[in-house]
PDB file of C-alpha atoms in Angstrom:
ATOM      1  CA  GLU A 154    -137.692 134.638   4.603  1.00 71.00           C
ATOM      2  CA  TYR A 155    -140.156 136.266   6.894  1.00 80.00           C
ATOM      3  CA  MET A 156    -137.775 137.497   9.630  1.00 85.00           C
ATOM      4  CA  PRO A 157    -137.615 141.173  10.555  1.00 85.00           C
ATOM      5  CA  ASP A 158    -134.833 143.092   8.876  1.00 85.00           C
ATOM      6  CA  ALA A 159    -133.353 146.634   9.229  1.00 86.00           C
ATOM      7  CA  GLU A 160    -136.419 148.105   7.406  1.00 90.00           C
ATOM      8  CA  HIS A 161    -139.295 146.012   8.375  1.00 91.00           C
ATOM      9  CA  PHE A 162    -141.015 144.666  11.502  1.00 91.00           C
ATOM     10  CA  ARG A 163    -142.439 141.233  10.768  1.00 93.00           C
ATOM     11  CA  ALA A 164    -144.265 138.548  12.591  1.00 95.00           C
ATOM     12  CA  SER A 165    -145.839 135.299  11.880  1.00 96.00           C
ATOM     13  CA  ALA A 166    -148.295 133.014  13.552  1.00 97.00           C
ATOM     14  CA  MET A 167    -150.511 129.960  13.167  1.00 97.00           C
ATOM     15  CA  GLY A 168    -154.311 129.526  14.171  1.00 97.00           C
ATOM     16  CA  LEU A 169    -155.928 126.282  14.551  1.00 96.00           C
ATOM     17  CA  SER A 170    -159.838 125.653  14.431  1.00 96.00           C
ATOM     18  CA  ASN A 171    -162.614 123.521  13.027  1.00 96.00           C
ATOM     19  CA  SER A 172    -163.546 126.705  11.309  1.00 96.00           C
ATOM     20  CA  GLN A 173    -161.497 128.086   8.369  1.00 96.00           C
ATOM     21  CA  GLU A 174    -162.374 131.768   9.278  1.00 96.00           C
ATOM     22  CA  ILE A 175    -161.739 131.314  12.990  1.00 97.00           C
ATOM     23  CA  ALA A 176    -158.457 129.698  12.314  1.00 97.00           C
ATOM     24  CA  SER A 177    -157.351 132.597   9.888  1.00 97.00           C
ATOM     25  CA  GLN A 178    -158.558 135.169  12.458  1.00 97.00           C
ATOM     26  CA  LYS A 179    -156.591 133.385  15.420  1.00 97.00           C
ATOM     27  CA  ALA A 180    -153.347 133.641  13.116  1.00 97.00           C
ATOM     28  CA  MET A 181    -153.848 137.166  12.396  1.00 96.00           C
ATOM     29  CA  THR A 182    -154.599 138.016  16.093  1.00 95.00           C
ATOM     30  CA  ALA A 183    -151.527 136.392  17.203  1.00 97.00           C
ATOM     31  CA  ALA A 184    -149.145 137.805  14.567  1.00 96.00           C
ATOM     32  CA  ARG A 185    -150.469 141.333  15.112  1.00 93.00           C
ATOM     33  CA  ALA A 186    -149.950 140.953  18.926  1.00 93.00           C
ATOM     34  CA  LYS A 187    -146.292 139.751  18.093  1.00 94.00           C
ATOM     35  CA  LEU A 188    -145.795 142.568  15.872  1.00 92.00           C
ATOM     36  CA  ALA A 189    -147.179 145.162  18.190  1.00 89.00           C
ATOM     37  CA  ALA A 190    -144.768 143.703  21.050  1.00 88.00           C
ATOM     38  CA  ALA A 191    -141.817 144.062  18.652  1.00 88.00           C
ATOM     39  CA  ILE A 192    -142.711 147.629  17.665  1.00 87.00           C
ATOM     40  CA  GLN A 193    -143.278 148.570  21.346  1.00 83.00           C
ATOM     41  CA  THR A 194    -139.887 147.257  22.568  1.00 84.00           C
ATOM     42  CA  THR A 195    -138.011 148.866  19.646  1.00 85.00           C
ATOM     43  CA  VAL A 196    -139.786 151.985  19.986  1.00 80.00           C
ATOM     44  CA  LYS A 197    -139.424 152.159  23.652  1.00 77.00           C
ATOM     45  CA  THR A 198    -135.556 151.594  23.461  1.00 80.00           C
ATOM     46  CA  VAL A 199    -135.363 154.248  20.900  1.00 79.00           C
ATOM     47  CA  THR A 200    -137.238 156.788  22.955  1.00 74.00           C
ATOM     48  CA  ASP A 201    -135.468 155.973  26.027  1.00 74.00           C
ATOM     49  CA  ASN A 202    -132.100 156.523  24.178  1.00 74.00           C
ATOM     50  CA  TYR A 203    -133.362 159.642  22.428  1.00 70.00           C
ATOM     51  CA  ALA A 204    -134.928 161.061  25.592  1.00 66.00           C
ATOM     52  CA  SER A 205    -131.813 160.489  27.645  1.00 65.00           C
ATOM     53  CA  SER A 206    -130.019 163.200  25.427  1.00 62.00           C
ATOM     54  CA  TYR A 207    -132.439 165.834  27.149  1.00 55.00           C
ATOM     55  CA  GLU A 208    -131.311 167.885  30.069  1.00 53.00           C
ATOM     56  CA  VAL A 209    -131.556 165.831  33.345  1.00 51.00           C
ATOM     57  CA  GLY A 210    -134.600 167.915  34.611  1.00 54.00           C
ATOM     58  CA  GLN A 211    -136.645 167.268  31.432  1.00 59.00           C
ATOM     59  CA  GLN A 212    -135.709 163.742  30.944  1.00 59.00           C
ATOM     60  CA  GLU A 213    -138.286 161.782  33.032  1.00 63.00           C
ATOM     61  CA  GLU A 214    -141.134 163.954  31.735  1.00 66.00           C
ATOM     62  CA  ALA A 215    -139.897 163.468  28.162  1.00 65.00           C
ATOM     63  CA  LYS A 216    -139.609 159.645  28.441  1.00 65.00           C
ATOM     64  CA  GLY A 217    -143.041 159.504  30.139  1.00 69.00           C
ATOM     65  CA  ARG A 218    -144.556 161.515  27.314  1.00 70.00           C
ATOM     66  CA  PHE A 219    -142.658 159.529  24.671  1.00 70.00           C
ATOM     67  CA  GLN A 220    -144.061 156.201  26.159  1.00 68.00           C
ATOM     68  CA  THR A 221    -147.667 157.494  26.194  1.00 73.00           C
ATOM     69  CA  LEU A 222    -147.139 158.283  22.290  1.00 74.00           C
ATOM     70  CA  THR A 223    -145.521 155.119  21.665  1.00 73.00           C
ATOM     71  CA  ARG A 224    -148.576 153.289  22.741  1.00 73.00           C
ATOM     72  CA  GLU A 225    -150.869 155.317  20.592  1.00 77.00           C
ATOM     73  CA  VAL A 226    -148.523 154.945  17.508  1.00 76.00           C
ATOM     74  CA  VAL A 227    -148.415 151.205  17.885  1.00 76.00           C
ATOM     75  CA  ASN A 228    -152.231 151.186  17.820  1.00 74.00           C
ATOM     76  CA  GLN A 229    -152.475 153.550  14.902  1.00 74.00           C
ATOM     77  CA  THR A 230    -149.633 151.993  12.794  1.00 76.00           C
ATOM     78  CA  LEU A 231    -151.092 148.483  13.105  1.00 78.00           C
ATOM     79  CA  ASN A 232    -153.879 149.670  10.745  1.00 77.00           C
ATOM     80  CA  GLY A 233    -151.102 149.878   8.057  1.00 82.00           C
ATOM     81  CA  VAL A 234    -149.907 146.131   8.307  1.00 89.00           C
ATOM     82  CA  LYS A 235    -149.391 144.344   5.046  1.00 93.00           C
ATOM     83  CA  VAL A 236    -149.898 140.382   4.901  1.00 95.00           C
ATOM     84  CA  ILE A 237    -146.901 138.992   3.042  1.00 96.00           C
ATOM     85  CA  CYS A 238    -147.840 135.209   3.358  1.00 95.00           C
ATOM     86  CA  GLN A 239    -151.133 133.357   4.095  1.00 96.00           C
ATOM     87  CA  LYS A 240    -151.610 129.803   3.881  1.00 97.00           C
ATOM     88  CA  MET A 241    -154.428 127.495   4.962  1.00 97.00           C
ATOM     89  CA  MET A 242    -154.145 123.678   5.329  1.00 96.00           C
ATOM     90  CA  LYS A 243    -156.648 121.020   6.630  1.00 95.00           C
ATOM     91  CA  SER A 244    -155.376 118.345   8.881  1.00 91.00           C
ATOM     92  CA  PRO A 245    -156.685 114.742   8.516  1.00 92.00           C
ATOM     93  CA  ASP A 246    -158.758 115.089  11.372  1.00 93.00           C
ATOM     94  CA  GLY A 247    -160.552 118.240   9.892  1.00 93.00           C
ATOM     95  CA  GLN A 248    -158.822 120.900  11.707  1.00 96.00           C
ATOM     96  CA  TYR A 249    -157.857 124.044   9.681  1.00 97.00           C
ATOM     97  CA  LYS A 250    -154.233 125.514  10.241  1.00 97.00           C
ATOM     98  CA  ALA A 251    -153.909 128.992   9.110  1.00 97.00           C
ATOM     99  CA  TYR A 252    -150.485 130.577   8.618  1.00 97.00           C
ATOM    100  CA  VAL A 253    -149.824 134.172   8.198  1.00 97.00           C
ATOM    101  CA  ALA A 254    -146.816 136.430   8.110  1.00 97.00           C
ATOM    102  CA  ILE A 255    -147.243 140.268   8.213  1.00 96.00           C
ATOM    103  CA  GLU A 256    -144.944 143.292   8.110  1.00 94.00           C
ATOM    104  CA  LEU A 257    -144.885 147.005   8.812  1.00 91.00           C
ATOM    105  CA  GLY A 258    -142.236 149.252   7.422  1.00 89.00           C
ATOM    106  CA  GLY A 259    -140.051 150.963  10.025  1.00 88.00           C
ATOM    107  CA  ILE A 260    -140.313 154.281   8.207  1.00 87.00           C
ATOM    108  CA  ASP A 261    -144.120 154.188   8.775  1.00 86.00           C
ATOM    109  CA  VAL A 262    -143.532 153.818  12.492  1.00 85.00           C
ATOM    110  CA  VAL A 263    -140.976 156.872  12.392  1.00 84.00           C
ATOM    111  CA  LYS A 264    -143.477 158.829  10.393  1.00 84.00           C
ATOM    112  CA  ALA A 265    -146.282 158.058  12.820  1.00 83.00           C
ATOM    113  CA  MET A 266    -144.063 159.062  15.904  1.00 80.00           C
ATOM    114  CA  ASN A 267    -143.050 162.255  14.052  1.00 81.00           C
ATOM    115  CA  ASN A 268    -146.577 163.171  13.457  1.00 82.00           C
ATOM    116  CA  LYS A 269    -147.647 162.547  17.158  1.00 79.00           C
ATOM    117  CA  ILE A 270    -144.706 164.442  18.470  1.00 77.00           C
ATOM    118  CA  SER A 271    -145.449 167.251  16.141  1.00 78.00           C
ATOM    119  CA  ASN A 272    -149.018 167.484  17.684  1.00 79.00           C
ATOM    120  CA  ASP A 273    -147.564 167.732  21.374  1.00 74.00           C
ATOM    121  CA  ASP A 274    -146.541 171.151  22.189  1.00 72.00           C
ATOM    122  CA  LYS A 275    -144.007 170.345  24.905  1.00 69.00           C
ATOM    123  CA  LEU A 276    -142.108 167.603  22.903  1.00 68.00           C
ATOM    124  CA  ARG A 277    -142.356 169.431  19.643  1.00 67.00           C
ATOM    125  CA  VAL A 278    -140.143 172.190  20.943  1.00 62.00           C
ATOM    126  CA  ASP A 279    -137.112 169.976  21.528  1.00 64.00           C
ATOM    127  CA  PHE A 280    -137.771 167.230  19.019  1.00 70.00           C
ATOM    128  CA  GLU A 281    -135.217 166.573  16.391  1.00 74.00           C
ATOM    129  CA  TYR A 282    -136.669 164.303  13.778  1.00 76.00           C
ATOM    130  CA  GLU A 283    -133.194 163.451  12.055  1.00 79.00           C
ATOM    131  CA  LYS A 284    -131.814 162.496  15.366  1.00 79.00           C
ATOM    132  CA  PHE A 285    -134.696 160.416  16.396  1.00 79.00           C
ATOM    133  CA  LYS A 286    -134.755 158.663  12.941  1.00 83.00           C
ATOM    134  CA  LYS A 287    -130.956 157.984  13.238  1.00 84.00           C
ATOM    135  CA  VAL A 288    -131.414 156.264  16.635  1.00 84.00           C
ATOM    136  CA  PHE A 289    -134.519 154.273  15.409  1.00 85.00           C
ATOM    137  CA  ASP A 290    -132.555 153.091  12.310  1.00 88.00           C
ATOM    138  CA  GLU A 291    -129.842 151.998  14.387  1.00 87.00           C
ATOM    139  CA  GLU A 292    -132.122 149.969  16.816  1.00 86.00           C
ATOM    140  CA  MET A 293    -133.780 148.430  13.649  1.00 87.00           C
ATOM    141  CA  LYS A 294    -130.420 147.259  12.563  1.00 87.00           C
ATOM    142  CA  ASN A 295    -129.489 145.839  16.016  1.00 84.00           C
ATOM    143  CA  ALA A 296    -132.752 144.175  16.320  1.00 79.00           C
ATOM    144  CA  ALA A 297    -132.336 142.477  12.637  1.00 79.00           C
ATOM    145  CA  GLU A 298    -128.634 141.387  13.443  1.00 80.00           C
ATOM    146  CA  GLN A 299    -130.063 139.643  16.702  1.00 75.00           C
ATOM    147  CA  GLN A 300    -132.549 137.446  14.563  1.00 67.00           C
TER     148      GLN A 300
END
């Protein structure tokens, strides 16, 4: 039910603690880390595929610049994460188990990349948003099919 699909990145995690608040924080931190890794992997694949369409001389510089922007975008877009499920349970021994599932729309990541690229003079000149979005959508679909 909370698996990634062609339109959303999703991650879930569990946190365990004697404190309800700490269990919840552990679950959210772990889920955000998983989500960030999934976004980073997908966007890296997309940018590698997109950047490879550049001329050979510009390809390495473009990949490096895209990778730097990717890290910035992942950090920025995690602020827009939406909690889609959150449950708290208490075990017989008094431990709290917090479960959380979060998601972020793929379009939010594409828009953030577009905004970052638009602010980069060198990348903006050659950037084709529609081409980038097409490659991104294909990668989201591929990732969802592998689940």
